[in-house]
């Protein structure tokens, strides 16, 4: 037993049901129902109230940032009054990294808060990129399904137009010629007139089949009917080149056209996707350069990034308001999309509710609203074929000139029957219902998920920028002032080739007292053998009793003397004023 094909179905997701259950308040703070009626002013008020929540959150963020700024200004004045005591405590408890004491611990904490806020902002940016991609995928699936449905509807119209055109050509051409040829034979004339009457009946039946296409599609069909002299079966083409309606204005055409909707959605989606990418890149640049400014302690960079952070804060709360209203409206539509389509005049104008219900639900218990018309048309075509067969058997022997006209009518009839087979397949509800379900899944599954992730991104980024703006003034206090930077540069410019360890030893030596000079040994003027270096300078007694040495200019000297360790110098000098050549030879012979 062959497996039965199941008709695809759509069920609202969990997030759609949760968002649809949110309470709705209008501007008068009265509860409203959650039925999707976008043209109603009461429904638009509920969306405005939901969007205003982000404006309230923005005001709260501004108050929080303002309070922190006031707090830092007051603390800075208090720190100036107690500056000397805190500096002494900081010097006593300094660990070498610049953050010591109560003030240093506070500055370090504030700096790490700023770093944590920037990290949270980067996480929010990653969520935003994912949500933007999901929303774009959902809109792409929606527009693809609409284009496929538009191609199916255009194919139905073209098939009907081709069939009507062929029958009209047969009535005006070959059948008229046959009537003139069969003037002397009454039975043949009656058969020819029956074929004409049945053809006109089929034309009237096919003309009553309307899929509510727009006027441009009808004009396209009329052009094809005028120029189409020979009827050929419709060859399927890819949906990307299917005839669509280019939107010339923002107003929705009446009746509704899937091609117009697909083109409008694609244009709007391109602008939406690009706007979010630019917003995400702005947030990413601000976060990265704030980290760079904190690491380099660049004040001008932090000032510029603070201005951009204010801009990003406003944009984050504003986008959150738009996303909240869009999510709620989309959840209302996705909870019961069939009811909106059936009740909307933009969809059901020119199309009966039975036809829409048949294609939206595609239930097995429902019969096609075109079944009776197609059955009558097929019977009429079958009767035309019977009359033509009778004329072919009986009339050609008496009227051989009628063979050409009879063959033309039979050719038109064969092409018309082929078009009918394709038309019956296209009028089946499974193809259009599948496109409808795919469009709902793209909009209500991927699109809804993407909007929720974008809402989460906007909320987290708004919180992160609020924390950044609150913590940057505190981190600013950890930067050294201009006087401190000048003192550090002045102290380091005395000897740029002195290592950090030598500076520490010099500083510690200044606290413990003057150390003995390095060349404090007897026989300092002795020159080692086999050396071309000049003799060491003669020590002079300074005012404090320690021997010192004259500072000779480098230009008056030759190459510098070789370096010797204290043990070598002690071995060379030993306590004698003049070197012993034999002893020096023994040392070099080792």
PDB file of C-alpha atoms in Angstrom, residues 232-346:
ATOM      1  CA  UNK A 232       1.848  26.006 -27.445  1.00  0.00           C
ATOM      2  CA  UNK A 233       1.840  24.433 -23.976  1.00  0.00           C
ATOM      3  CA  UNK A 234       3.265  26.659 -21.242  1.00  0.00           C
ATOM      4  CA  UNK A 235       6.868  25.830 -20.449  1.00  0.00           C
ATOM      5  CA  UNK A 236       7.733  26.249 -16.746  1.00  0.00           C
ATOM      6  CA  UNK A 237      10.355  28.889 -15.952  1.00  0.00           C
ATOM      7  CA  UNK A 238      12.304  29.453 -12.724  1.00  0.00           C
ATOM      8  CA  UNK A 239      10.521  31.559 -10.090  1.00  0.00           C
ATOM      9  CA  UNK A 240      13.313  34.142 -10.266  1.00  0.00           C
ATOM     10  CA  UNK A 241      12.220  35.184 -13.771  1.00  0.00           C
ATOM     11  CA  UNK A 242       8.509  34.786 -13.172  1.00  0.00           C
ATOM     12  CA  UNK A 243       6.393  37.842 -14.004  1.00  0.00           C
ATOM     13  CA  UNK A 244       6.174  40.069 -10.962  1.00  0.00           C
ATOM     14  CA  UNK A 245       4.686  43.440 -10.233  1.00  0.00           C
ATOM     15  CA  UNK A 246       7.249  46.171  -9.663  1.00  0.00           C
ATOM     16  CA  UNK A 247       6.091  48.423  -6.799  1.00  0.00           C
ATOM     17  CA  UNK A 248       5.495  51.903  -8.167  1.00  0.00           C
ATOM     18  CA  UNK A 249       4.178  53.309  -4.892  1.00  0.00           C
ATOM     19  CA  UNK A 250       3.885  52.412  -1.242  1.00  0.00           C
ATOM     20  CA  UNK A 251       0.157  51.769  -1.530  1.00  0.00           C
ATOM     21  CA  UNK A 252      -0.968  48.161  -1.658  1.00  0.00           C
ATOM     22  CA  UNK A 253      -2.612  47.309  -5.003  1.00  0.00           C
ATOM     23  CA  UNK A 254      -6.175  46.147  -5.028  1.00  0.00           C
ATOM     24  CA  UNK A 255      -6.467  43.213  -5.457  1.00  0.00           C
ATOM     25  CA  UNK A 256      -3.422  41.917  -3.563  1.00  0.00           C
ATOM     26  CA  UNK A 257      -0.458  40.675  -5.617  1.00  0.00           C
ATOM     27  CA  UNK A 258       2.209  38.337  -4.150  1.00  0.00           C
ATOM     28  CA  UNK A 259       4.754  39.707  -6.607  1.00  0.00           C
ATOM     29  CA  UNK A 260       4.206  43.258  -5.374  1.00  0.00           C
ATOM     30  CA  UNK A 261       4.515  42.085  -1.768  1.00  0.00           C
ATOM     31  CA  UNK A 262       7.720  40.138  -2.485  1.00  0.00           C
ATOM     32  CA  UNK A 263       9.434  43.064  -4.196  1.00  0.00           C
ATOM     33  CA  UNK A 264       8.373  45.505  -1.473  1.00  0.00           C
ATOM     34  CA  UNK A 265       9.576  43.182   1.289  1.00  0.00           C
ATOM     35  CA  UNK A 266      12.921  42.599  -0.439  1.00  0.00           C
ATOM     36  CA  UNK A 267      13.595  46.328  -0.743  1.00  0.00           C
ATOM     37  CA  UNK A 268      12.635  46.994   2.880  1.00  0.00           C
ATOM     38  CA  UNK A 269      14.606  43.991   4.112  1.00  0.00           C
ATOM     39  CA  UNK A 270      17.753  45.188   2.354  1.00  0.00           C
ATOM     40  CA  UNK A 271      17.520  48.548   4.126  1.00  0.00           C
ATOM     41  CA  UNK A 272      16.747  46.887   7.469  1.00  0.00           C
ATOM     42  CA  UNK A 273      19.643  44.435   7.222  1.00  0.00           C
ATOM     43  CA  UNK A 274      22.096  47.158   6.227  1.00  0.00           C
ATOM     44  CA  UNK A 275      20.920  49.444   9.051  1.00  0.00           C
ATOM     45  CA  UNK A 276      21.474  46.758  11.670  1.00  0.00           C
ATOM     46  CA  UNK A 277      24.894  45.883  10.274  1.00  0.00           C
ATOM     47  CA  UNK A 278      25.962  49.525  10.523  1.00  0.00           C
ATOM     48  CA  UNK A 279      24.586  49.754  14.078  1.00  0.00           C
ATOM     49  CA  UNK A 280      26.422  46.584  15.104  1.00  0.00           C
ATOM     50  CA  UNK A 281      29.668  47.822  13.574  1.00  0.00           C
ATOM     51  CA  UNK A 282      29.268  51.145  15.405  1.00  0.00           C
ATOM     52  CA  UNK A 283      28.837  49.350  18.728  1.00  0.00           C
ATOM     53  CA  UNK A 284      31.813  47.095  18.004  1.00  0.00           C
ATOM     54  CA  UNK A 285      34.081  50.027  17.121  1.00  0.00           C
ATOM     55  CA  UNK A 286      33.048  51.913  20.257  1.00  0.00           C
ATOM     56  CA  UNK A 287      33.715  48.900  22.496  1.00  0.00           C
ATOM     57  CA  UNK A 288      37.106  48.082  20.996  1.00  0.00           C
ATOM     58  CA  UNK A 289      38.343  51.661  21.080  1.00  0.00           C
ATOM     59  CA  UNK A 290      37.159  52.088  24.667  1.00  0.00           C
ATOM     60  CA  UNK A 291      39.337  49.119  25.610  1.00  0.00           C
ATOM     61  CA  UNK A 292      42.206  50.665  23.662  1.00  0.00           C
ATOM     62  CA  UNK A 293      41.702  53.997  25.398  1.00  0.00           C
ATOM     63  CA  UNK A 294      41.726  52.347  28.828  1.00  0.00           C
ATOM     64  CA  UNK A 295      44.874  50.383  27.977  1.00  0.00           C
ATOM     65  CA  UNK A 296      46.747  53.357  26.493  1.00  0.00           C
ATOM     66  CA  UNK A 297      45.196  55.863  28.920  1.00  0.00           C
ATOM     67  CA  UNK A 298      44.398  58.137  25.986  1.00  0.00           C
ATOM     68  CA  UNK A 299      42.085  60.884  27.141  1.00  0.00           C
ATOM     69  CA  UNK A 300      41.178  62.203  23.679  1.00  0.00           C
ATOM     70  CA  UNK A 301      40.211  58.717  22.518  1.00  0.00           C
ATOM     71  CA  UNK A 302      37.961  58.174  25.529  1.00  0.00           C
ATOM     72  CA  UNK A 303      36.305  61.555  24.979  1.00  0.00           C
ATOM     73  CA  UNK A 304      35.475  60.634  21.384  1.00  0.00           C
ATOM     74  CA  UNK A 305      34.252  57.168  22.341  1.00  0.00           C
ATOM     75  CA  UNK A 306      32.113  58.627  25.133  1.00  0.00           C
ATOM     76  CA  UNK A 307      30.277  60.772  22.590  1.00  0.00           C
ATOM     77  CA  UNK A 308      29.741  57.738  20.356  1.00  0.00           C
ATOM     78  CA  UNK A 309      28.636  55.701  23.372  1.00  0.00           C
ATOM     79  CA  UNK A 310      25.893  58.253  24.046  1.00  0.00           C
ATOM     80  CA  UNK A 311      24.767  57.902  20.435  1.00  0.00           C
ATOM     81  CA  UNK A 312      24.812  54.097  20.677  1.00  0.00           C
ATOM     82  CA  UNK A 313      22.799  54.254  23.908  1.00  0.00           C
ATOM     83  CA  UNK A 314      20.013  56.252  22.250  1.00  0.00           C
ATOM     84  CA  UNK A 315      20.028  53.992  19.194  1.00  0.00           C
ATOM     85  CA  UNK A 316      19.883  50.850  21.341  1.00  0.00           C
ATOM     86  CA  UNK A 317      16.833  51.950  23.311  1.00  0.00           C
ATOM     87  CA  UNK A 318      15.163  53.250  20.142  1.00  0.00           C
ATOM     88  CA  UNK A 319      15.695  49.992  18.254  1.00  0.00           C
ATOM     89  CA  UNK A 320      14.397  48.077  21.275  1.00  0.00           C
ATOM     90  CA  UNK A 321      11.123  50.016  21.106  1.00  0.00           C
ATOM     91  CA  UNK A 322      10.673  49.269  17.402  1.00  0.00           C
ATOM     92  CA  UNK A 323      11.544  45.612  17.901  1.00  0.00           C
ATOM     93  CA  UNK A 324       9.115  45.260  20.800  1.00  0.00           C
ATOM     94  CA  UNK A 325       6.218  46.645  18.755  1.00  0.00           C
ATOM     95  CA  UNK A 326       7.177  44.501  15.762  1.00  0.00           C
ATOM     96  CA  UNK A 327       7.449  41.331  17.847  1.00  0.00           C
ATOM     97  CA  UNK A 328       4.038  41.883  19.420  1.00  0.00           C
ATOM     98  CA  UNK A 329       2.367  42.687  16.098  1.00  0.00           C
ATOM     99  CA  UNK A 330       4.007  39.704  14.431  1.00  0.00           C
ATOM    100  CA  UNK A 331       2.909  37.389  17.248  1.00  0.00           C
ATOM    101  CA  UNK A 332      -0.665  38.596  16.841  1.00  0.00           C
ATOM    102  CA  UNK A 333      -0.554  37.849  13.126  1.00  0.00           C
ATOM    103  CA  UNK A 334       1.202  34.486  13.467  1.00  0.00           C
ATOM    104  CA  UNK A 335      -1.218  33.256  16.148  1.00  0.00           C
ATOM    105  CA  UNK A 336      -4.057  33.101  13.572  1.00  0.00           C
ATOM    106  CA  UNK A 337      -2.911  34.183  10.097  1.00  0.00           C
ATOM    107  CA  UNK A 338      -5.859  32.593   8.271  1.00  0.00           C
ATOM    108  CA  UNK A 339      -8.370  34.796  10.074  1.00  0.00           C
ATOM    109  CA  UNK A 340      -6.506  37.958   9.084  1.00  0.00           C
ATOM    110  CA  UNK A 341      -6.230  36.911   5.431  1.00  0.00           C
ATOM    111  CA  UNK A 342      -9.909  35.941   5.229  1.00  0.00           C
ATOM    112  CA  UNK A 343     -11.116  39.123   6.931  1.00  0.00           C
ATOM    113  CA  UNK A 344      -8.824  41.544   5.119  1.00  0.00           C
ATOM    114  CA  UNK A 345     -10.367  43.352   2.163  1.00  0.00           C
ATOM    115  CA  UNK A 346      -6.955  43.654   0.516  1.00  0.00           C
TER     116      UNK A 346
END
